[in-house]
mmCIF file of C-alpha atoms in Angstrom:
data_model
loop_
_atom_site.group_PDB
_atom_site.id
_atom_site.type_symbol
_atom_site.label_atom_id
_atom_site.label_comp_id
_atom_site.label_asym_id
_atom_site.label_seq_id
_atom_site.Cartn_x
_atom_site.Cartn_y
_atom_site.Cartn_z
ATOM 1 C CA UNK A 567 -205.330 -192.816 30.834
ATOM 2 C CA UNK A 568 -203.077 -193.726 28.044
ATOM 3 C CA UNK A 569 -200.406 -191.209 28.776
ATOM 4 C CA UNK A 570 -198.445 -191.523 25.726
ATOM 5 C CA UNK A 571 -201.959 -190.481 23.945
ATOM 6 C CA UNK A 572 -201.991 -187.317 25.861
ATOM 7 C CA UNK A 573 -201.145 -184.011 24.035
ATOM 8 C CA UNK A 574 -198.505 -181.127 25.645
ATOM 9 C CA UNK A 575 -201.325 -178.963 27.377
ATOM 10 C CA UNK A 576 -203.239 -182.181 29.142
ATOM 11 C CA UNK A 577 -200.217 -183.383 30.290
ATOM 12 C CA UNK A 578 -198.709 -179.773 31.601
ATOM 13 C CA UNK A 579 -202.311 -179.218 32.776
ATOM 14 C CA UNK A 580 -202.724 -183.015 34.951
ATOM 15 C CA UNK A 581 -198.795 -182.459 35.870
ATOM 16 C CA UNK A 582 -199.380 -179.355 37.462
ATOM 17 C CA UNK A 583 -202.382 -180.460 39.347
ATOM 18 C CA UNK A 584 -200.755 -183.389 40.769
ATOM 19 C CA UNK A 585 -197.452 -181.909 41.797
ATOM 20 C CA UNK A 586 -195.150 -184.196 39.460
ATOM 21 C CA UNK A 587 -191.468 -183.681 40.703
ATOM 22 C CA UNK A 588 -189.374 -183.926 37.396
ATOM 23 C CA UNK A 589 -192.100 -183.604 35.466
ATOM 24 C CA UNK A 590 -192.138 -182.104 31.857
ATOM 25 C CA UNK A 591 -194.350 -179.062 33.891
ATOM 26 C CA UNK A 592 -191.672 -178.946 36.935
ATOM 27 C CA UNK A 593 -188.323 -178.752 34.520
ATOM 28 C CA UNK A 594 -190.651 -176.207 32.102
ATOM 29 C CA UNK A 595 -191.316 -174.171 35.009
ATOM 30 C CA UNK A 596 -187.619 -173.851 36.124
ATOM 31 C CA UNK A 597 -186.230 -173.450 32.759
ATOM 32 C CA UNK A 598 -189.094 -170.730 31.807
ATOM 33 C CA UNK A 599 -188.747 -169.058 35.212
ATOM 34 C CA UNK A 600 -184.934 -168.990 35.472
ATOM 35 C CA UNK A 601 -184.119 -168.539 32.103
ATOM 36 C CA UNK A 602 -186.351 -165.701 31.207
ATOM 37 C CA UNK A 603 -185.281 -163.463 33.911
ATOM 38 C CA UNK A 604 -181.702 -164.271 33.916
ATOM 39 C CA UNK A 605 -181.907 -162.553 30.259
ATOM 40 C CA UNK A 606 -183.503 -159.437 32.431
ATOM 41 C CA UNK A 607 -180.668 -159.650 34.957
ATOM 42 C CA UNK A 608 -181.768 -161.717 37.501
ATOM 43 C CA UNK A 609 -178.675 -163.132 39.714
ATOM 44 C CA UNK A 610 -180.323 -166.239 40.899
ATOM 45 C CA UNK A 611 -178.667 -169.559 39.779
ATOM 46 C CA UNK A 612 -181.131 -171.734 38.393
ATOM 47 C CA UNK A 613 -180.636 -174.090 41.257
ATOM 48 C CA UNK A 614 -182.086 -171.352 43.233
ATOM 49 C CA UNK A 615 -184.966 -171.050 41.294
ATOM 50 C CA UNK A 616 -185.606 -174.893 41.261
ATOM 51 C CA UNK A 617 -185.678 -175.156 45.076
ATOM 52 C CA UNK A 618 -187.507 -171.566 44.983
ATOM 53 C CA UNK A 619 -190.312 -173.610 42.445
ATOM 54 C CA UNK A 620 -190.083 -177.310 44.943
ATOM 55 C CA UNK A 621 -189.674 -176.238 48.299
ATOM 56 C CA UNK A 622 -190.184 -172.623 48.429
ATOM 57 C CA UNK A 623 -186.817 -171.897 49.512
ATOM 58 C CA UNK A 624 -183.367 -169.738 49.006
ATOM 59 C CA UNK A 625 -180.032 -170.749 49.417
ATOM 60 C CA UNK A 626 -176.900 -168.262 49.558
ATOM 61 C CA UNK A 627 -175.542 -167.771 46.094
ATOM 62 C CA UNK A 628 -172.643 -169.777 45.012
ATOM 63 C CA UNK A 629 -170.306 -166.998 44.554
ATOM 64 C CA UNK A 630 -171.291 -165.423 47.991
ATOM 65 C CA UNK A 631 -173.493 -162.909 46.389
ATOM 66 C CA UNK A 632 -176.315 -161.130 48.174
ATOM 67 C CA UNK A 633 -179.607 -162.073 46.395
ATOM 68 C CA UNK A 634 -181.993 -159.102 45.775
ATOM 69 C CA UNK A 635 -185.597 -159.816 47.110
ATOM 70 C CA UNK A 636 -187.028 -158.773 44.040
ATOM 71 C CA UNK A 637 -185.467 -161.890 41.947
ATOM 72 C CA UNK A 638 -186.928 -163.918 44.086
ATOM 73 C CA UNK A 639 -190.551 -162.617 44.010
ATOM 74 C CA UNK A 640 -189.544 -162.420 40.351
ATOM 75 C CA UNK A 641 -189.628 -166.308 40.431
ATOM 76 C CA UNK A 642 -192.237 -167.038 42.399
ATOM 77 C CA UNK A 643 -194.319 -164.499 39.960
ATOM 78 C CA UNK A 644 -193.043 -166.639 37.020
ATOM 79 C CA UNK A 645 -194.040 -169.352 38.124
ATOM 80 C CA UNK A 646 -197.636 -167.780 38.436
ATOM 81 C CA UNK A 647 -197.095 -166.443 35.211
ATOM 82 C CA UNK A 648 -197.008 -169.811 33.705
ATOM 83 C CA UNK A 649 -199.515 -171.096 35.254
ATOM 84 C CA UNK A 650 -201.970 -168.077 33.949
ATOM 85 C CA UNK A 651 -200.608 -168.917 30.395
ATOM 86 C CA UNK A 652 -201.808 -172.945 30.872
ATOM 87 C CA UNK A 653 -205.203 -171.943 32.662
ATOM 88 C CA UNK A 654 -205.670 -169.148 29.435
ATOM 89 C CA UNK A 655 -203.941 -170.899 26.537
ATOM 90 C CA UNK A 656 -206.934 -171.126 24.323
ATOM 91 C CA UNK A 657 -208.111 -167.846 24.594
ATOM 92 C CA UNK A 658 -207.232 -165.027 22.016
ATOM 93 C CA UNK A 659 -204.710 -162.659 22.764
ATOM 94 C CA UNK A 660 -206.097 -159.253 23.831
ATOM 95 C CA UNK A 661 -205.179 -155.994 25.933
ATOM 96 C CA UNK A 662 -206.408 -157.341 28.872
ATOM 97 C CA UNK A 663 -205.061 -160.597 29.070
ATOM 98 C CA UNK A 664 -201.071 -159.200 28.136
ATOM 99 C CA UNK A 665 -202.189 -156.512 31.609
ATOM 100 C CA UNK A 666 -203.019 -159.843 33.662
ATOM 101 C CA UNK A 667 -199.633 -161.729 32.609
ATOM 102 C CA UNK A 668 -197.621 -158.452 33.051
ATOM 103 C CA UNK A 669 -199.107 -158.021 36.354
ATOM 104 C CA UNK A 670 -198.714 -161.305 37.829
ATOM 105 C CA UNK A 671 -194.752 -160.646 37.160
ATOM 106 C CA UNK A 672 -194.591 -157.883 38.635
ATOM 107 C CA UNK A 673 -196.601 -158.337 41.525
ATOM 108 C CA UNK A 674 -195.225 -157.342 45.260
ATOM 109 C CA UNK A 675 -191.940 -156.307 43.458
ATOM 110 C CA UNK A 676 -190.251 -152.981 44.466
ATOM 111 C CA UNK A 677 -192.210 -151.664 40.754
ATOM 112 C CA UNK A 678 -195.271 -152.194 42.850
ATOM 113 C CA UNK A 679 -194.803 -148.877 45.247
ATOM 114 C CA UNK A 680 -193.581 -146.342 42.525
ATOM 115 C CA UNK A 681 -195.706 -144.544 40.216
ATOM 116 C CA UNK A 682 -193.441 -144.468 37.153
ATOM 117 C CA UNK A 683 -193.393 -148.261 37.181
ATOM 118 C CA UNK A 684 -197.367 -149.178 37.009
ATOM 119 C CA UNK A 685 -198.118 -152.973 37.999
ATOM 120 C CA UNK A 686 -200.571 -154.969 35.195
ATOM 121 C CA UNK A 687 -200.944 -151.078 33.732
ATOM 122 C CA UNK A 688 -199.219 -149.716 30.561
ATOM 123 C CA UNK A 689 -196.765 -147.023 31.266
ATOM 124 C CA UNK A 690 -197.118 -143.699 31.955
ATOM 125 C CA UNK A 691 -193.414 -141.929 30.581
ATOM 126 C CA UNK A 692 -191.566 -142.117 27.438
ATOM 127 C CA UNK A 693 -188.746 -145.146 27.363
ATOM 128 C CA UNK A 694 -186.169 -146.200 24.892
ATOM 129 C CA UNK A 695 -185.505 -149.834 24.994
ATOM 130 C CA UNK A 696 -181.998 -151.325 23.942
ATOM 131 C CA UNK A 697 -183.108 -154.227 21.287
ATOM 132 C CA UNK A 698 -179.053 -155.995 21.820
ATOM 133 C CA UNK A 699 -176.268 -152.921 20.911
ATOM 134 C CA UNK A 700 -178.843 -150.266 19.219
ATOM 135 C CA UNK A 701 -181.447 -148.090 21.071
ATOM 136 C CA UNK A 702 -185.107 -148.616 19.457
ATOM 137 C CA UNK A 703 -187.426 -145.771 20.524
ATOM 138 C CA UNK A 704 -190.330 -147.259 21.431
ATOM 139 C CA UNK A 705 -194.378 -145.783 21.663
ATOM 140 C CA UNK A 706 -195.428 -142.866 23.666
ATOM 141 C CA UNK A 707 -197.905 -143.522 26.687
ATOM 142 C CA UNK A 708 -200.367 -142.204 24.722
ATOM 143 C CA UNK A 709 -199.445 -144.170 21.670
ATOM 144 C CA UNK A 710 -199.873 -147.852 23.190
ATOM 145 C CA UNK A 711 -203.346 -149.382 23.144
ATOM 146 C CA UNK A 712 -203.958 -148.163 19.876
ATOM 147 C CA UNK A 713 -200.911 -149.232 18.309
ATOM 148 C CA UNK A 714 -201.029 -152.884 20.898
ATOM 149 C CA UNK A 715 -204.834 -153.031 20.098
ATOM 150 C CA UNK A 716 -203.792 -153.289 16.462
ATOM 151 C CA UNK A 717 -200.620 -155.193 16.500
ATOM 152 C CA UNK A 718 -203.028 -157.755 18.179
ATOM 153 C CA UNK A 719 -205.767 -157.037 15.662
ATOM 154 C CA UNK A 720 -203.536 -157.780 12.615
ATOM 155 C CA UNK A 721 -202.161 -160.951 14.261
ATOM 156 C CA UNK A 722 -205.446 -162.781 14.589
ATOM 157 C CA UNK A 723 -206.994 -161.671 11.351
ATOM 158 C CA UNK A 724 -203.874 -163.615 9.688
ATOM 159 C CA UNK A 725 -204.569 -166.986 9.991
ATOM 160 C CA UNK A 726 -203.573 -169.247 10.230
ATOM 161 C CA UNK A 727 -201.408 -168.972 12.822
ATOM 162 C CA UNK A 728 -197.746 -170.170 11.937
ATOM 163 C CA UNK A 729 -194.190 -170.100 14.453
ATOM 164 C CA UNK A 730 -192.954 -166.930 12.272
ATOM 165 C CA UNK A 731 -196.015 -164.885 13.234
ATOM 166 C CA UNK A 732 -195.843 -165.870 16.427
ATOM 167 C CA UNK A 733 -191.957 -164.301 16.137
ATOM 168 C CA UNK A 734 -193.193 -161.229 14.477
ATOM 169 C CA UNK A 735 -195.814 -160.574 17.006
ATOM 170 C CA UNK A 736 -193.336 -161.079 19.650
ATOM 171 C CA UNK A 737 -190.789 -158.544 17.962
ATOM 172 C CA UNK A 738 -193.695 -156.205 17.214
ATOM 173 C CA UNK A 739 -194.489 -156.443 20.779
ATOM 174 C CA UNK A 740 -190.989 -155.599 22.362
ATOM 175 C CA UNK A 741 -190.952 -152.249 19.745
ATOM 176 C CA UNK A 742 -193.991 -151.207 21.489
ATOM 177 C CA UNK A 743 -192.604 -151.975 24.569
ATOM 178 C CA UNK A 744 -196.126 -151.496 26.383
ATOM 179 C CA UNK A 745 -194.822 -151.288 30.248
ATOM 180 C CA UNK A 746 -192.218 -150.046 32.383
ATOM 181 C CA UNK A 747 -190.703 -152.975 32.983
ATOM 182 C CA UNK A 748 -191.352 -156.749 31.879
ATOM 183 C CA UNK A 749 -191.588 -156.504 28.582
ATOM 184 C CA UNK A 750 -189.583 -159.226 27.580
ATOM 185 C CA UNK A 751 -190.790 -162.035 30.075
ATOM 186 C CA UNK A 752 -194.454 -161.136 29.191
ATOM 187 C CA UNK A 753 -193.372 -161.704 25.204
ATOM 188 C CA UNK A 754 -191.904 -164.365 26.127
ATOM 189 C CA UNK A 755 -194.922 -166.001 28.378
ATOM 190 C CA UNK A 756 -196.850 -165.008 25.330
ATOM 191 C CA UNK A 757 -194.913 -166.833 22.474
ATOM 192 C CA UNK A 758 -195.020 -169.706 24.530
ATOM 193 C CA UNK A 759 -199.035 -169.596 25.135
ATOM 194 C CA UNK A 760 -199.650 -168.816 21.581
ATOM 195 C CA UNK A 761 -197.289 -171.974 19.927
ATOM 196 C CA UNK A 762 -199.423 -174.079 22.803
ATOM 197 C CA UNK A 763 -202.757 -172.631 21.142
ATOM 198 C CA UNK A 764 -201.713 -173.437 17.548
ATOM 199 C CA UNK A 765 -200.085 -177.088 17.892
ATOM 200 C CA UNK A 766 -196.541 -175.695 17.704
ATOM 201 C CA UNK A 767 -193.665 -176.758 19.303
ATOM 202 C CA UNK A 768 -193.049 -174.126 22.344
ATOM 203 C CA UNK A 769 -189.621 -172.943 23.319
ATOM 204 C CA UNK A 770 -187.214 -171.638 26.297
ATOM 205 C CA UNK A 771 -185.161 -168.870 25.162
ATOM 206 C CA UNK A 772 -181.844 -170.137 26.828
ATOM 207 C CA UNK A 773 -179.376 -166.866 28.576
ATOM 208 C CA UNK A 774 -176.656 -168.507 26.817
ATOM 209 C CA UNK A 775 -178.002 -167.643 23.529
ATOM 210 C CA UNK A 776 -179.166 -164.170 24.810
ATOM 211 C CA UNK A 777 -176.534 -162.233 22.046
ATOM 212 C CA UNK A 778 -178.401 -164.322 19.460
ATOM 213 C CA UNK A 779 -181.618 -163.475 20.771
ATOM 214 C CA UNK A 780 -180.635 -159.260 20.850
ATOM 215 C CA UNK A 781 -179.201 -159.989 17.403
ATOM 216 C CA UNK A 782 -181.978 -161.749 15.729
ATOM 217 C CA UNK A 783 -184.665 -159.009 17.572
ATOM 218 C CA UNK A 784 -182.627 -156.047 15.920
ATOM 219 C CA UNK A 785 -182.319 -157.596 12.654
ATOM 220 C CA UNK A 786 -186.127 -158.911 12.302
ATOM 221 C CA UNK A 787 -186.819 -156.146 9.150
ATOM 222 C CA UNK A 788 -183.578 -157.057 7.351
ATOM 223 C CA UNK A 789 -183.113 -160.983 7.921
ATOM 224 C CA UNK A 790 -185.679 -162.282 9.888
ATOM 225 C CA UNK A 791 -183.440 -165.864 9.553
ATOM 226 C CA UNK A 792 -181.382 -165.254 13.064
ATOM 227 C CA UNK A 793 -184.542 -165.038 15.208
ATOM 228 C CA UNK A 794 -186.214 -167.860 13.733
ATOM 229 C CA UNK A 795 -182.890 -170.032 13.532
ATOM 230 C CA UNK A 796 -182.652 -169.246 17.121
ATOM 231 C CA UNK A 797 -186.046 -170.024 18.077
ATOM 232 C CA UNK A 798 -185.710 -173.099 16.175
ATOM 233 C CA UNK A 799 -182.628 -174.201 17.846
ATOM 234 C CA UNK A 800 -184.489 -173.505 21.229
ATOM 235 C CA UNK A 801 -187.351 -175.764 19.932
ATOM 236 C CA UNK A 802 -185.177 -178.617 18.945
ATOM 237 C CA UNK A 803 -183.824 -178.648 22.265
ATOM 238 C CA UNK A 804 -187.340 -178.479 23.990
ATOM 239 C CA UNK A 805 -188.193 -181.397 21.147
ATOM 240 C CA UNK A 806 -185.290 -183.510 22.329
ATOM 241 C CA UNK A 807 -185.911 -182.514 25.797
ATOM 242 C CA UNK A 808 -189.826 -184.076 25.525
ATOM 243 C CA UNK A 809 -188.366 -186.807 23.611
ATOM 244 C CA UNK A 810 -186.426 -188.250 26.818
ATOM 245 C CA UNK A 811 -189.564 -187.629 28.808
ATOM 246 C CA UNK A 812 -190.869 -190.018 26.321
ATOM 247 C CA UNK A 813 -193.310 -187.742 25.011
ATOM 248 C CA UNK A 814 -195.118 -188.776 21.875
ATOM 249 C CA UNK A 815 -198.194 -187.077 21.681
ATOM 250 C CA UNK A 816 -199.155 -183.801 20.054
ATOM 251 C CA UNK A 817 -198.554 -180.184 21.315
ATOM 252 C CA UNK A 818 -202.436 -179.758 21.215
ATOM 253 C CA UNK A 819 -204.908 -182.365 19.826
ATOM 254 C CA UNK A 820 -207.546 -179.678 19.175
ATOM 255 C CA UNK A 821 -205.566 -177.905 16.475
ATOM 256 C CA UNK A 822 -204.456 -181.446 14.482
ATOM 257 C CA UNK A 823 -205.591 -181.495 11.015
ATOM 258 C CA UNK A 824 -209.033 -184.164 11.423
ATOM 259 C CA UNK A 825 -208.709 -184.685 7.755
ATOM 260 C CA UNK A 826 -206.831 -184.481 4.590
ATOM 261 C CA UNK A 827 -208.750 -182.208 3.370
ATOM 262 C CA UNK A 828 -208.266 -179.725 6.530
ATOM 263 C CA UNK A 829 -204.687 -180.126 6.255
ATOM 264 C CA UNK A 830 -204.449 -179.034 2.486
ATOM 265 C CA UNK A 831 -206.657 -176.274 3.309
ATOM 266 C CA UNK A 832 -204.642 -175.105 6.246
ATOM 267 C CA UNK A 833 -201.314 -175.597 3.893
ATOM 268 C CA UNK A 834 -202.928 -173.727 1.245
ATOM 269 C CA UNK A 835 -203.824 -170.342 3.338
ATOM 270 C CA UNK A 836 -199.700 -171.113 4.595
ATOM 271 C CA UNK A 837 -199.028 -170.728 1.540
ATOM 272 C CA UNK A 838 -201.278 -168.102 0.281
ATOM 273 C CA UNK A 839 -199.594 -166.410 3.028
ATOM 274 C CA UNK A 840 -196.166 -166.335 2.190
ATOM 275 C CA UNK A 841 -196.865 -165.425 -1.241
ATOM 276 C CA UNK A 842 -198.688 -162.399 -0.194
ATOM 277 C CA UNK A 843 -195.518 -161.744 2.068
ATOM 278 C CA UNK A 844 -192.594 -161.845 -0.702
ATOM 279 C CA UNK A 845 -194.704 -160.003 -2.881
ATOM 280 C CA UNK A 846 -194.653 -157.090 -0.783
ATOM 281 C CA UNK A 847 -191.145 -157.469 0.269
ATOM 282 C CA UNK A 848 -190.639 -157.724 -3.969
ATOM 283 C CA UNK A 849 -193.144 -154.276 -4.242
ATOM 284 C CA UNK A 850 -190.998 -152.422 -1.446
ATOM 285 C CA UNK A 851 -187.867 -153.466 -2.760
ATOM 286 C CA UNK A 852 -189.274 -151.815 -6.056
ATOM 287 C CA UNK A 853 -190.411 -149.067 -4.660
ATOM 288 C CA UNK A 854 -187.077 -148.298 -2.628
ATOM 289 C CA UNK A 855 -184.858 -148.800 -6.083
ATOM 290 C CA UNK A 856 -187.485 -146.340 -7.603
#
C-alpha cells in the first residue's frame, strides 16, 4: 500500500481502524470535539479532551473548576458523532441522518431525561437562538420537518456542491434550529461530512474564532464574505496541518474529475450557478429600489 496515494477519507478510515496515536484521524477527532463543544460552553480543556479520547480518563481542570458530567459525556459523544460521519460521508443528507447525528451527540446527557429536550428528535417547544449579538427567531416545532425537508431538497438540487453551498446550508440549518440543543455541533459535523463527500478541504471551526464565526452567521444575507473568510482561514489551517503530516492526496478520490471534459463540465455548472446567483441578487436589489 502506498500511503502517499491514499485520499483523506481512506486515511481517516484506516487510522480509525488501526487506532493510530497522533495520526490525522486522532488529532482531528480531538480538535473537532474540543472546539465544537467549547463554542457551546464546555469547560473541558483541549488536554482533557485528548485524554478522554486516548485513555478514557479525565484529569482535574488546571484552574480548579469542577468538571460537569455532561461536558465529559458530550466529548465522548462527539467522538462517536465524528465516526458516524466518516462511516456515512457518501450518503446524501436526510432527515434521519441529521436526527442520528444529534442523537449521538446528546445521548446519555442530562437532556435525555427531559421531555422538553428530546434527544434524536426535533424540538417540541419554540426557541430563540442568539447568533452573535442578534436574536434570531427560529422555525416553530410544527414547521421543522417541512422547512428542513425543503432545505435539503434545495441543497441537493443545486449541483455541483461547493464550499459556499455547504456554508449556506449551515446558516439556514442554524436558523431553522430543529433541535432543542446540539444544533451548532450537529451543523458543524454536517459541514465536515459534506466537505469529505465533495472533495473539498474540510475545516475545524476554532473556539478562538467564535466571534468571527457568529458575525458571519449573523451577516450572511448582507455579506457572505465574513463567514466565507473565516471558513477559508480554517481551511488554510487544516491544510497546513495536513501538510505537516505529509499528506499529499485528494480529499475524496471518487469526486475528482476523471478527465478534462468532466472538469470543464463541472466548472461550467459552477459558473452557471454563480451567474444565476448574481442575477437573482440584482433582481432583488432592483425590486428594493422600486
